[in-house]
Amino acid sequence: MKDPLAPDILQELRKAHRVVVFTGAGVSAESGIATFRDALTGLWTHFRAEDLATLEGFQRDPELVWGWYEARRAQVLRAQPNPAHHAIAELASRLPRVTVVTQNVDDLHERAGSAGVLHLHGSLHTPRCARCGAPHPLPEATPEPGGEGRLAPPRCGLCGGLVRPGVVWFGEMLPERELVAAQKAALGADFLLCVGTSGVVWPAAGIPGIARDAGATVVQVNADASDLDRLCHFNLRGPAGEVLPALLSAAFPGAMGKAR
Ligand code: OAD
């Protein structure tokens, strides 16, 4: 592990022209949103992904799946962006071009002020018809977070099909526009910051490697070891909500005045 204030990281960051910030569930952990693979609190520790995150699971039991995602959406609506989201948003005001690529289905990057965020795994906030694909307006009322009760999904106003969450499930393709844009940004990056992801879900997990192979400096911020450790030039171990503001204010004195 390198110290976040190590001059080589700071120099690389200051002189970067094209930066990609690649995030996973760990960036939202300090906002109270559960990650997937934490041994104690992870969603996939407590729930079966094949029941809740596959098209087959939805077709088998739409009320279980819709209710679970609506409870997650309610939790996200009540959560607030944390200093990690704010630091990432502020980076864009310090450097010429910053592209945020996230695997997260929450909207905390946007609410912290990041623009043009590429959501590789979709969003809790963009439901669509499972039959015809038409976007569907969000339900006005949201259930209580943690309710996790069954809930009948709405019906599509165009074809009458069941409405499904706008997230990418296991076995599904990633949205092409976002994936191509993310890969292009990684190819052109001179600095990639990888934050709070285990790096085990492909093809998203390939983004840091694309940047590294193309010559970018790759820096990881993670509370723990991850599959990306060996690929990264620098591994900064610690909570993103502490490490990122420290990194930003060390690289750009005066940064993070409000968010820290
Ligand atoms: P994971 O749960 O697999 O990994 C979360 C990572 O965040 C781990 O490496 C933790 O060590 C790290 N972490 C936890 N708290 C942190 C903190 N406060 N600061 C920094 N790091 C922290 O979540 P993802 O990598 O996002 O896919 O999972 C990838 C995909 O798997 C998700 O997008 C989802 C899931 O199945 C779909 O839904 C398609």
PDB file of C-alpha atoms and ligand atoms in Angstrom:
ATOM      1  CA  MET A   1       0.000   0.000   0.000  1.00  0.00           C
ATOM      2  CA  LYS A   2       1.187   3.494  -0.797  1.00  0.00           C
ATOM      3  CA  ASP A   3       0.375   6.493   1.298  1.00  0.00           C
ATOM      4  CA  PRO A   4      -2.398   8.579  -0.330  1.00  0.00           C
ATOM      5  CA  LEU A   5      -0.126  11.573  -0.107  1.00  0.00           C
ATOM      6  CA  ALA A   6       2.740   9.833  -1.941  1.00  0.00           C
ATOM      7  CA  PRO A   7       4.096  12.436  -4.350  1.00  0.00           C
ATOM      8  CA  ASP A   8       4.097  10.111  -7.368  1.00  0.00           C
ATOM      9  CA  ILE A   9       0.335   9.553  -7.154  1.00  0.00           C
ATOM     10  CA  LEU A  10      -0.263  13.252  -6.621  1.00  0.00           C
ATOM     11  CA  GLN A  11       1.938  14.195  -9.570  1.00  0.00           C
ATOM     12  CA  GLU A  12       0.241  11.707 -11.867  1.00  0.00           C
ATOM     13  CA  LEU A  13      -3.178  12.960 -10.804  1.00  0.00           C
ATOM     14  CA  ARG A  14      -2.326  16.647 -11.181  1.00  0.00           C
ATOM     15  CA  LYS A  15      -1.002  16.243 -14.682  1.00  0.00           C
ATOM     16  CA  ALA A  16      -3.792  13.923 -15.874  1.00  0.00           C
ATOM     17  CA  HIS A  17      -5.915  15.113 -18.785  1.00  0.00           C
ATOM     18  CA  ARG A  18      -8.333  12.248 -19.145  1.00  0.00           C
ATOM     19  CA  VAL A  19      -9.425  10.542 -15.957  1.00  0.00           C
ATOM     20  CA  VAL A  20     -11.811   7.639 -15.485  1.00  0.00           C
ATOM     21  CA  VAL A  21     -13.314   6.967 -12.066  1.00  0.00           C
ATOM     22  CA  PHE A  22     -14.601   3.397 -11.967  1.00  0.00           C
ATOM     23  CA  THR A  23     -16.822   2.673  -8.972  1.00  0.00           C
ATOM     24  CA  GLY A  24     -18.591  -0.199  -7.267  1.00  0.00           C
ATOM     25  CA  ALA A  25     -20.794  -0.735  -4.245  1.00  0.00           C
ATOM     26  CA  GLY A  26     -18.017   0.248  -1.805  1.00  0.00           C
ATOM     27  CA  VAL A  27     -18.317   3.905  -2.826  1.00  0.00           C
ATOM     28  CA  SER A  28     -21.888   3.955  -1.492  1.00  0.00           C
ATOM     29  CA  ALA A  29     -21.198   1.845   1.614  1.00  0.00           C
ATOM     30  CA  GLU A  30     -20.637   4.892   3.810  1.00  0.00           C
ATOM     31  CA  SER A  31     -24.040   6.199   2.685  1.00  0.00           C
ATOM     32  CA  GLY A  32     -25.569   3.128   4.324  1.00  0.00           C
ATOM     33  CA  ILE A  33     -26.137   1.143   1.120  1.00  0.00           C
ATOM     34  CA  ALA A  34     -25.163  -2.524   1.472  1.00  0.00           C
ATOM     35  CA  THR A  35     -22.481  -3.947  -0.817  1.00  0.00           C
ATOM     36  CA  PHE A  36     -22.973  -7.339  -2.468  1.00  0.00           C
ATOM     37  CA  ARG A  37     -20.162  -9.503  -1.164  1.00  0.00           C
ATOM     38  CA  ASP A  38     -19.409  -8.296   2.361  1.00  0.00           C
ATOM     39  CA  ALA A  39     -19.216 -11.428   4.523  1.00  0.00           C
ATOM     40  CA  LEU A  40     -21.669 -10.019   7.089  1.00  0.00           C
ATOM     41  CA  THR A  41     -23.819  -7.402   5.420  1.00  0.00           C
ATOM     42  CA  GLY A  42     -23.553  -8.171   1.685  1.00  0.00           C
ATOM     43  CA  LEU A  43     -26.760  -8.567  -0.297  1.00  0.00           C
ATOM     44  CA  TRP A  44     -25.526 -11.818  -1.859  1.00  0.00           C
ATOM     45  CA  THR A  45     -24.672 -13.094   1.615  1.00  0.00           C
ATOM     46  CA  HIS A  46     -28.326 -12.844   2.642  1.00  0.00           C
ATOM     47  CA  PHE A  47     -30.291 -13.238  -0.578  1.00  0.00           C
ATOM     48  CA  ARG A  48     -30.116 -15.653  -3.478  1.00  0.00           C
ATOM     49  CA  ALA A  49     -28.941 -13.851  -6.605  1.00  0.00           C
ATOM     50  CA  GLU A  50     -30.628 -16.470  -8.818  1.00  0.00           C
ATOM     51  CA  ASP A  51     -34.019 -15.594  -7.272  1.00  0.00           C
ATOM     52  CA  LEU A  52     -33.597 -11.821  -7.302  1.00  0.00           C
ATOM     53  CA  ALA A  53     -31.153 -10.925 -10.056  1.00  0.00           C
ATOM     54  CA  THR A  54     -32.114 -13.055 -13.034  1.00  0.00           C
ATOM     55  CA  LEU A  55     -34.900 -12.794 -15.612  1.00  0.00           C
ATOM     56  CA  GLU A  56     -35.942 -16.330 -14.714  1.00  0.00           C
ATOM     57  CA  GLY A  57     -36.319 -15.303 -11.058  1.00  0.00           C
ATOM     58  CA  PHE A  58     -38.536 -12.372 -12.080  1.00  0.00           C
ATOM     59  CA  GLN A  59     -40.664 -14.551 -14.356  1.00  0.00           C
ATOM     60  CA  ARG A  60     -41.066 -17.109 -11.557  1.00  0.00           C
ATOM     61  CA  ASP A  61     -42.013 -14.617  -8.853  1.00  0.00           C
ATOM     62  CA  PRO A  62     -42.449 -11.031 -10.104  1.00  0.00           C
ATOM     63  CA  GLU A  63     -43.905  -9.799  -6.804  1.00  0.00           C
ATOM     64  CA  LEU A  64     -40.910 -10.980  -4.785  1.00  0.00           C
ATOM     65  CA  VAL A  65     -38.438  -9.372  -7.181  1.00  0.00           C
ATOM     66  CA  TRP A  66     -40.323  -6.081  -7.712  1.00  0.00           C
ATOM     67  CA  GLY A  67     -40.865  -5.693  -3.945  1.00  0.00           C
ATOM     68  CA  TRP A  68     -37.168  -6.277  -3.211  1.00  0.00           C
ATOM     69  CA  TYR A  69     -35.983  -3.698  -5.740  1.00  0.00           C
ATOM     70  CA  GLU A  70     -38.590  -1.163  -4.619  1.00  0.00           C
ATOM     71  CA  ALA A  71     -37.329  -1.559  -1.035  1.00  0.00           C
ATOM     72  CA  ARG A  72     -33.776  -0.967  -2.259  1.00  0.00           C
ATOM     73  CA  ARG A  73     -34.917   2.087  -4.220  1.00  0.00           C
ATOM     74  CA  ALA A  74     -36.645   3.465  -1.124  1.00  0.00           C
ATOM     75  CA  GLN A  75     -33.431   2.995   0.847  1.00  0.00           C
ATOM     76  CA  VAL A  76     -31.410   4.832  -1.794  1.00  0.00           C
ATOM     77  CA  LEU A  77     -33.918   7.721  -1.890  1.00  0.00           C
ATOM     78  CA  ARG A  78     -33.416   8.213   1.833  1.00  0.00           C
ATOM     79  CA  ALA A  79     -29.608   7.943   1.635  1.00  0.00           C
ATOM     80  CA  GLN A  80     -27.265  10.853   1.003  1.00  0.00           C
ATOM     81  CA  PRO A  81     -24.070  11.024  -1.058  1.00  0.00           C
ATOM     82  CA  ASN A  82     -20.983  10.666   1.162  1.00  0.00           C
ATOM     83  CA  PRO A  83     -17.594  12.430   0.993  1.00  0.00           C
ATOM     84  CA  ALA A  84     -16.364   9.872  -1.568  1.00  0.00           C
ATOM     85  CA  HIS A  85     -19.136  10.825  -4.027  1.00  0.00           C
ATOM     86  CA  HIS A  86     -18.427  14.505  -3.350  1.00  0.00           C
ATOM     87  CA  ALA A  87     -14.690  14.103  -3.904  1.00  0.00           C
ATOM     88  CA  ILE A  88     -15.323  12.353  -7.236  1.00  0.00           C
ATOM     89  CA  ALA A  89     -17.672  15.145  -8.316  1.00  0.00           C
ATOM     90  CA  GLU A  90     -15.146  17.773  -7.297  1.00  0.00           C
ATOM     91  CA  LEU A  91     -12.383  16.074  -9.277  1.00  0.00           C
ATOM     92  CA  ALA A  92     -14.279  17.063 -12.430  1.00  0.00           C
ATOM     93  CA  SER A  93     -13.856  20.732 -11.563  1.00  0.00           C
ATOM     94  CA  ARG A  94     -10.091  20.295 -11.132  1.00  0.00           C
ATOM     95  CA  LEU A  95      -9.180  18.311 -14.240  1.00  0.00           C
ATOM     96  CA  PRO A  96      -9.997  18.719 -17.936  1.00  0.00           C
ATOM     97  CA  ARG A  97     -11.981  15.534 -18.451  1.00  0.00           C
ATOM     98  CA  VAL A  98     -13.341  13.138 -15.865  1.00  0.00           C
ATOM     99  CA  THR A  99     -15.651  10.245 -16.804  1.00  0.00           C
ATOM    100  CA  VAL A 100     -17.447   8.427 -14.015  1.00  0.00           C
ATOM    101  CA  VAL A 101     -18.194   4.789 -14.836  1.00  0.00           C
ATOM    102  CA  THR A 102     -20.213   2.996 -12.174  1.00  0.00           C
ATOM    103  CA  GLN A 103     -21.552  -0.481 -11.579  1.00  0.00           C
ATOM    104  CA  ASN A 104     -23.938   0.984  -9.028  1.00  0.00           C
ATOM    105  CA  VAL A 105     -27.666   1.212  -9.604  1.00  0.00           C
ATOM    106  CA  ASP A 106     -28.136   4.110  -7.179  1.00  0.00           C
ATOM    107  CA  ASP A 107     -28.050   7.797  -8.158  1.00  0.00           C
ATOM    108  CA  LEU A 108     -25.653   9.037  -5.465  1.00  0.00           C
ATOM    109  CA  HIS A 109     -22.936  10.132  -7.932  1.00  0.00           C
ATOM    110  CA  GLU A 110     -25.464  12.330  -9.742  1.00  0.00           C
ATOM    111  CA  ARG A 111     -26.808  13.749  -6.475  1.00  0.00           C
ATOM    112  CA  ALA A 112     -23.242  14.672  -5.478  1.00  0.00           C
ATOM    113  CA  GLY A 113     -22.936  16.630  -8.741  1.00  0.00           C
ATOM    114  CA  SER A 114     -21.252  14.221 -11.190  1.00  0.00           C
ATOM    115  CA  ALA A 115     -22.567  14.633 -14.741  1.00  0.00           C
ATOM    116  CA  GLY A 116     -22.760  12.096 -17.564  1.00  0.00           C
ATOM    117  CA  VAL A 117     -22.304   9.097 -15.276  1.00  0.00           C
ATOM    118  CA  LEU A 118     -22.136   5.827 -17.222  1.00  0.00           C
ATOM    119  CA  HIS A 119     -24.209   3.181 -15.416  1.00  0.00           C
ATOM    120  CA  LEU A 120     -22.931  -0.182 -16.635  1.00  0.00           C
ATOM    121  CA  HIS A 121     -25.464  -2.167 -14.593  1.00  0.00           C
ATOM    122  CA  GLY A 122     -28.491   0.056 -15.148  1.00  0.00           C
ATOM    123  CA  SER A 123     -30.429   1.959 -12.515  1.00  0.00           C
ATOM    124  CA  LEU A 124     -33.061   1.419  -9.853  1.00  0.00           C
ATOM    125  CA  HIS A 125     -34.689   4.591 -11.140  1.00  0.00           C
ATOM    126  CA  THR A 126     -35.440   3.553 -14.735  1.00  0.00           C
ATOM    127  CA  PRO A 127     -38.048   0.770 -14.715  1.00  0.00           C
ATOM    128  CA  ARG A 128     -39.143  -0.583 -18.076  1.00  0.00           C
ATOM    129  CA  CYS A 129     -41.568  -3.085 -19.551  1.00  0.00           C
ATOM    130  CA  ALA A 130     -40.210  -6.629 -19.388  1.00  0.00           C
ATOM    131  CA  ARG A 131     -42.088  -7.441 -22.619  1.00  0.00           C
ATOM    132  CA  CYS A 132     -41.752  -4.461 -24.980  1.00  0.00           C
ATOM    133  CA  GLY A 133     -38.927  -2.555 -23.271  1.00  0.00           C
ATOM    134  CA  ALA A 134     -40.811   0.772 -23.073  1.00  0.00           C
ATOM    135  CA  PRO A 135     -39.688   2.988 -20.195  1.00  0.00           C
ATOM    136  CA  HIS A 136     -42.222   3.165 -17.401  1.00  0.00           C
ATOM    137  CA  PRO A 137     -42.708   6.115 -15.025  1.00  0.00           C
ATOM    138  CA  LEU A 138     -41.534   5.502 -11.472  1.00  0.00           C
ATOM    139  CA  PRO A 139     -44.315   4.603  -9.065  1.00  0.00           C
ATOM    140  CA  GLU A 140     -45.311   7.649  -7.019  1.00  0.00           C
ATOM    141  CA  ALA A 141     -45.317   5.871  -3.689  1.00  0.00           C
ATOM    142  CA  THR A 142     -42.291   3.896  -2.532  1.00  0.00           C
ATOM    143  CA  PRO A 143     -42.392   1.247   0.178  1.00  0.00           C
ATOM    144  CA  GLU A 144     -40.475   1.553   3.400  1.00  0.00           C
ATOM    145  CA  PRO A 145     -36.793   0.638   3.155  1.00  0.00           C
ATOM    146  CA  GLY A 146     -36.206  -2.776   4.626  1.00  0.00           C
ATOM    147  CA  GLY A 147     -39.825  -3.674   4.022  1.00  0.00           C
ATOM    148  CA  GLU A 148     -38.795  -6.320   1.526  1.00  0.00           C
ATOM    149  CA  GLY A 149     -42.412  -7.323   1.195  1.00  0.00           C
ATOM    150  CA  ARG A 150     -43.916  -8.680  -1.961  1.00  0.00           C
ATOM    151  CA  LEU A 151     -45.319  -6.055  -4.294  1.00  0.00           C
ATOM    152  CA  ALA A 152     -47.156  -6.446  -7.580  1.00  0.00           C
ATOM    153  CA  PRO A 153     -45.220  -4.775 -10.400  1.00  0.00           C
ATOM    154  CA  PRO A 154     -47.139  -2.208 -12.454  1.00  0.00           C
ATOM    155  CA  ARG A 155     -48.344  -3.018 -15.972  1.00  0.00           C
ATOM    156  CA  CYS A 156     -46.949  -1.356 -19.093  1.00  0.00           C
ATOM    157  CA  GLY A 157     -49.287   1.347 -20.445  1.00  0.00           C
ATOM    158  CA  LEU A 158     -48.475   0.317 -24.046  1.00  0.00           C
ATOM    159  CA  CYS A 159     -48.577  -3.484 -24.133  1.00  0.00           C
ATOM    160  CA  GLY A 160     -49.847  -4.564 -20.702  1.00  0.00           C
ATOM    161  CA  GLY A 161     -46.627  -6.474 -19.918  1.00  0.00           C
ATOM    162  CA  LEU A 162     -45.127  -6.556 -16.452  1.00  0.00           C
ATOM    163  CA  VAL A 163     -42.786  -3.706 -15.546  1.00  0.00           C
ATOM    164  CA  ARG A 164     -39.320  -4.743 -14.296  1.00  0.00           C
ATOM    165  CA  PRO A 165     -36.496  -2.882 -12.567  1.00  0.00           C
ATOM    166  CA  GLY A 166     -34.085  -1.107 -14.928  1.00  0.00           C
ATOM    167  CA  VAL A 167     -31.075  -3.003 -13.634  1.00  0.00           C
ATOM    168  CA  VAL A 168     -28.879  -5.522 -15.442  1.00  0.00           C
ATOM    169  CA  TRP A 169     -29.379  -9.054 -14.187  1.00  0.00           C
ATOM    170  CA  PHE A 170     -27.011 -12.025 -14.356  1.00  0.00           C
ATOM    171  CA  GLY A 171     -26.977 -13.460 -17.862  1.00  0.00           C
ATOM    172  CA  GLU A 172     -28.081 -10.162 -19.458  1.00  0.00           C
ATOM    173  CA  MET A 173     -26.120  -7.894 -21.775  1.00  0.00           C
ATOM    174  CA  LEU A 174     -24.814  -4.609 -20.448  1.00  0.00           C
ATOM    175  CA  PRO A 175     -26.333  -1.505 -22.076  1.00  0.00           C
ATOM    176  CA  GLU A 176     -24.332  -1.107 -25.263  1.00  0.00           C
ATOM    177  CA  ARG A 177     -24.043   2.679 -25.329  1.00  0.00           C
ATOM    178  CA  GLU A 178     -22.693   2.812 -21.765  1.00  0.00           C
ATOM    179  CA  LEU A 179     -20.309  -0.125 -22.214  1.00  0.00           C
ATOM    180  CA  VAL A 180     -18.828   1.228 -25.455  1.00  0.00           C
ATOM    181  CA  ALA A 181     -18.484   4.729 -23.970  1.00  0.00           C
ATOM    182  CA  ALA A 182     -16.815   3.317 -20.836  1.00  0.00           C
ATOM    183  CA  GLN A 183     -14.367   1.205 -22.838  1.00  0.00           C
ATOM    184  CA  LYS A 184     -13.537   4.192 -25.046  1.00  0.00           C
ATOM    185  CA  ALA A 185     -12.952   6.417 -22.022  1.00  0.00           C
ATOM    186  CA  ALA A 186     -10.709   3.732 -20.458  1.00  0.00           C
ATOM    187  CA  LEU A 187      -8.704   3.390 -23.682  1.00  0.00           C
ATOM    188  CA  GLY A 188      -8.088   7.146 -23.790  1.00  0.00           C
ATOM    189  CA  ALA A 189      -7.449   7.627 -20.064  1.00  0.00           C
ATOM    190  CA  ASP A 190      -4.114   8.640 -18.611  1.00  0.00           C
ATOM    191  CA  PHE A 191      -5.319   8.025 -15.023  1.00  0.00           C
ATOM    192  CA  LEU A 192      -7.928   5.564 -13.756  1.00  0.00           C
ATOM    193  CA  LEU A 193      -9.191   5.599 -10.210  1.00  0.00           C
ATOM    194  CA  CYS A 194     -10.883   2.389  -9.168  1.00  0.00           C
ATOM    195  CA  VAL A 195     -13.086   2.767  -6.077  1.00  0.00           C
ATOM    196  CA  GLY A 196     -14.876   0.194  -3.917  1.00  0.00           C
ATOM    197  CA  THR A 197     -15.299  -2.747  -6.246  1.00  0.00           C
ATOM    198  CA  SER A 198     -14.345  -6.387  -5.813  1.00  0.00           C
ATOM    199  CA  GLY A 199     -13.637  -6.554  -9.560  1.00  0.00           C
ATOM    200  CA  VAL A 200     -15.234  -9.967 -10.005  1.00  0.00           C
ATOM    201  CA  VAL A 201     -18.182  -9.225 -12.302  1.00  0.00           C
ATOM    202  CA  TRP A 202     -17.398  -9.129 -16.012  1.00  0.00           C
ATOM    203  CA  PRO A 203     -17.330  -7.419 -18.440  1.00  0.00           C
ATOM    204  CA  ALA A 204     -17.395  -4.367 -16.125  1.00  0.00           C
ATOM    205  CA  ALA A 205     -14.346  -5.664 -14.241  1.00  0.00           C
ATOM    206  CA  GLY A 206     -12.322  -5.378 -17.445  1.00  0.00           C
ATOM    207  CA  ILE A 207     -12.430  -1.560 -17.492  1.00  0.00           C
ATOM    208  CA  PRO A 208      -9.335  -0.942 -15.270  1.00  0.00           C
ATOM    209  CA  GLY A 209      -7.288  -3.450 -17.300  1.00  0.00           C
ATOM    210  CA  ILE A 210      -8.179  -1.691 -20.563  1.00  0.00           C
ATOM    211  CA  ALA A 211      -6.854   1.578 -19.135  1.00  0.00           C
ATOM    212  CA  ARG A 212      -3.721  -0.021 -17.741  1.00  0.00           C
ATOM    213  CA  ASP A 213      -2.914  -1.808 -21.024  1.00  0.00           C
ATOM    214  CA  ALA A 214      -3.341   1.503 -22.834  1.00  0.00           C
ATOM    215  CA  GLY A 215      -0.765   3.170 -20.564  1.00  0.00           C
ATOM    216  CA  ALA A 216      -2.837   4.786 -17.811  1.00  0.00           C
ATOM    217  CA  THR A 217      -1.764   4.992 -14.184  1.00  0.00           C
ATOM    218  CA  VAL A 218      -4.259   2.871 -12.240  1.00  0.00           C
ATOM    219  CA  VAL A 219      -4.936   3.642  -8.575  1.00  0.00           C
ATOM    220  CA  GLN A 220      -7.299   1.639  -6.407  1.00  0.00           C
ATOM    221  CA  VAL A 221      -9.123   2.822  -3.297  1.00  0.00           C
ATOM    222  CA  ASN A 222     -10.622  -0.084  -1.382  1.00  0.00           C
ATOM    223  CA  ALA A 223     -11.293  -0.915   2.242  1.00  0.00           C
ATOM    224  CA  ASP A 224      -9.948  -4.428   1.667  1.00  0.00           C
ATOM    225  CA  ALA A 225      -8.025  -6.620  -0.769  1.00  0.00           C
ATOM    226  CA  SER A 226      -9.673  -7.117  -4.155  1.00  0.00           C
ATOM    227  CA  ASP A 227      -9.182  -9.004  -7.405  1.00  0.00           C
ATOM    228  CA  LEU A 228      -7.795  -5.789  -8.886  1.00  0.00           C
ATOM    229  CA  ASP A 229      -4.889  -5.375  -6.450  1.00  0.00           C
ATOM    230  CA  ARG A 230      -2.270  -6.874  -8.749  1.00  0.00           C
ATOM    231  CA  LEU A 231      -3.368  -4.898 -11.762  1.00  0.00           C
ATOM    232  CA  CYS A 232      -3.193  -1.518 -10.012  1.00  0.00           C
ATOM    233  CA  HIS A 233      -0.032   0.577  -9.779  1.00  0.00           C
ATOM    234  CA  PHE A 234      -1.084   1.879  -6.371  1.00  0.00           C
ATOM    235  CA  ASN A 235      -3.435   0.421  -3.775  1.00  0.00           C
ATOM    236  CA  LEU A 236      -4.795   2.819  -1.192  1.00  0.00           C
ATOM    237  CA  ARG A 237      -6.371   0.791   1.593  1.00  0.00           C
ATOM    238  CA  GLY A 238      -9.153   2.454   3.574  1.00  0.00           C
ATOM    239  CA  PRO A 239     -12.719   3.754   3.445  1.00  0.00           C
ATOM    240  CA  ALA A 240     -13.355   5.708   0.249  1.00  0.00           C
ATOM    241  CA  GLY A 241     -15.079   8.473   2.225  1.00  0.00           C
ATOM    242  CA  GLU A 242     -11.788   9.181   3.977  1.00  0.00           C
ATOM    243  CA  VAL A 243      -9.156   8.284   1.394  1.00  0.00           C
ATOM    244  CA  LEU A 244     -10.655  10.172  -1.561  1.00  0.00           C
ATOM    245  CA  PRO A 245     -11.089  13.554   0.172  1.00  0.00           C
ATOM    246  CA  ALA A 246      -7.526  13.201   1.548  1.00  0.00           C
ATOM    247  CA  LEU A 247      -6.204  12.407  -1.917  1.00  0.00           C
ATOM    248  CA  LEU A 248      -8.064  15.306  -3.492  1.00  0.00           C
ATOM    249  CA  SER A 249      -7.053  17.908  -0.977  1.00  0.00           C
ATOM    250  CA  ALA A 250      -3.431  16.739  -1.096  1.00  0.00           C
ATOM    251  CA  ALA A 251      -3.389  16.955  -4.902  1.00  0.00           C
ATOM    252  CA  PHE A 252      -5.333  20.214  -5.099  1.00  0.00           C
ATOM    253  CA  PRO A 253      -4.861  22.375  -1.999  1.00  0.00           C
ATOM    254  CA  GLY A 254      -8.135  24.092  -1.173  1.00  0.00           C
ATOM    255  CA  ALA A 255     -10.249  21.215  -2.518  1.00  0.00           C
ATOM    256  CA  MET A 256     -12.946  19.558  -0.405  1.00  0.00           C
ATOM    257  CA  GLY A 257     -13.526  22.648   1.702  1.00  0.00           C
ATOM    258  CA  LYS A 258     -17.250  21.992   1.961  1.00  0.00           C
ATOM    259  CA  ALA A 259     -17.502  18.237   1.817  1.00  0.00           C
ATOM    260  CA  ARG A 260     -14.979  17.158   4.435  1.00  0.00           C
TER     261      ARG A 260
HETATM  262  P1  OAD B   1     -18.949  -6.021  -4.129  1.00  0.00           P
HETATM  263  O1  OAD B   1     -19.850  -6.178  -2.968  1.00  0.00           O
HETATM  264  O2  OAD B   1     -18.565  -7.235  -4.898  1.00  0.00           O
HETATM  265  O3  OAD B   1     -17.577  -5.337  -3.655  1.00  0.00           O
HETATM  266  C1  OAD B   1     -17.572  -4.168  -2.873  1.00  0.00           C
HETATM  267  C2  OAD B   1     -16.138  -3.733  -2.693  1.00  0.00           C
HETATM  268  O4  OAD B   1     -16.138  -2.507  -1.973  1.00  0.00           O
HETATM  269  C3  OAD B   1     -15.259  -4.713  -1.902  1.00  0.00           C
HETATM  270  O5  OAD B   1     -14.037  -4.877  -2.580  1.00  0.00           O
HETATM  271  C4  OAD B   1     -15.062  -4.019  -0.546  1.00  0.00           C
HETATM  272  O6  OAD B   1     -13.791  -4.316   0.034  1.00  0.00           O
HETATM  273  C5  OAD B   1     -15.152  -2.570  -0.950  1.00  0.00           C
HETATM  274  N1  OAD B   1     -15.605  -1.644   0.111  1.00  0.00           N
HETATM  275  C6  OAD B   1     -16.557  -1.837   1.040  1.00  0.00           C
HETATM  276  N2  OAD B   1     -16.752  -0.742   1.785  1.00  0.00           N
HETATM  277  C7  OAD B   1     -15.891   0.192   1.315  1.00  0.00           C
HETATM  278  C8  OAD B   1     -15.595   1.545   1.651  1.00  0.00           C
HETATM  279  N3  OAD B   1     -16.243   2.190   2.629  1.00  0.00           N
HETATM  280  N4  OAD B   1     -14.647   2.186   0.934  1.00  0.00           N
HETATM  281  C9  OAD B   1     -13.974   1.552  -0.052  1.00  0.00           C
HETATM  282  N5  OAD B   1     -14.197   0.277  -0.407  1.00  0.00           N
HETATM  283  C10 OAD B   1     -15.143  -0.390   0.247  1.00  0.00           C
HETATM  284  O7  OAD B   1     -19.608  -4.899  -5.060  1.00  0.00           O
HETATM  285  P2  OAD B   1     -19.279  -4.576  -6.589  1.00  0.00           P
HETATM  286  O8  OAD B   1     -17.839  -4.749  -6.887  1.00  0.00           O
HETATM  287  O9  OAD B   1     -19.902  -3.273  -6.901  1.00  0.00           O
HETATM  288  O10 OAD B   1     -24.002  -6.483 -10.341  1.00  0.00           O
HETATM  289  O11 OAD B   1     -20.091  -5.733  -7.317  1.00  0.00           O
HETATM  290  C11 OAD B   1     -20.096  -5.795  -8.709  1.00  0.00           C
HETATM  291  C12 OAD B   1     -21.451  -6.228  -9.199  1.00  0.00           C
HETATM  292  O12 OAD B   1     -21.845  -7.447  -8.549  1.00  0.00           O
HETATM  293  C13 OAD B   1     -22.577  -5.269  -8.856  1.00  0.00           C
HETATM  294  O13 OAD B   1     -22.699  -4.195  -9.758  1.00  0.00           O
HETATM  295  C14 OAD B   1     -23.778  -6.181  -8.954  1.00  0.00           C
HETATM  296  C15 OAD B   1     -23.253  -7.376  -8.210  1.00  0.00           C
HETATM  297  O14 OAD B   1     -23.863  -8.589  -8.517  1.00  0.00           O
HETATM  298  C16 OAD B   1     -25.238  -6.512 -10.835  1.00  0.00           C
HETATM  299  O15 OAD B   1     -26.203  -6.248 -10.159  1.00  0.00           O
HETATM  300  C17 OAD B   1     -25.293  -6.863 -12.274  1.00  0.00           C
END
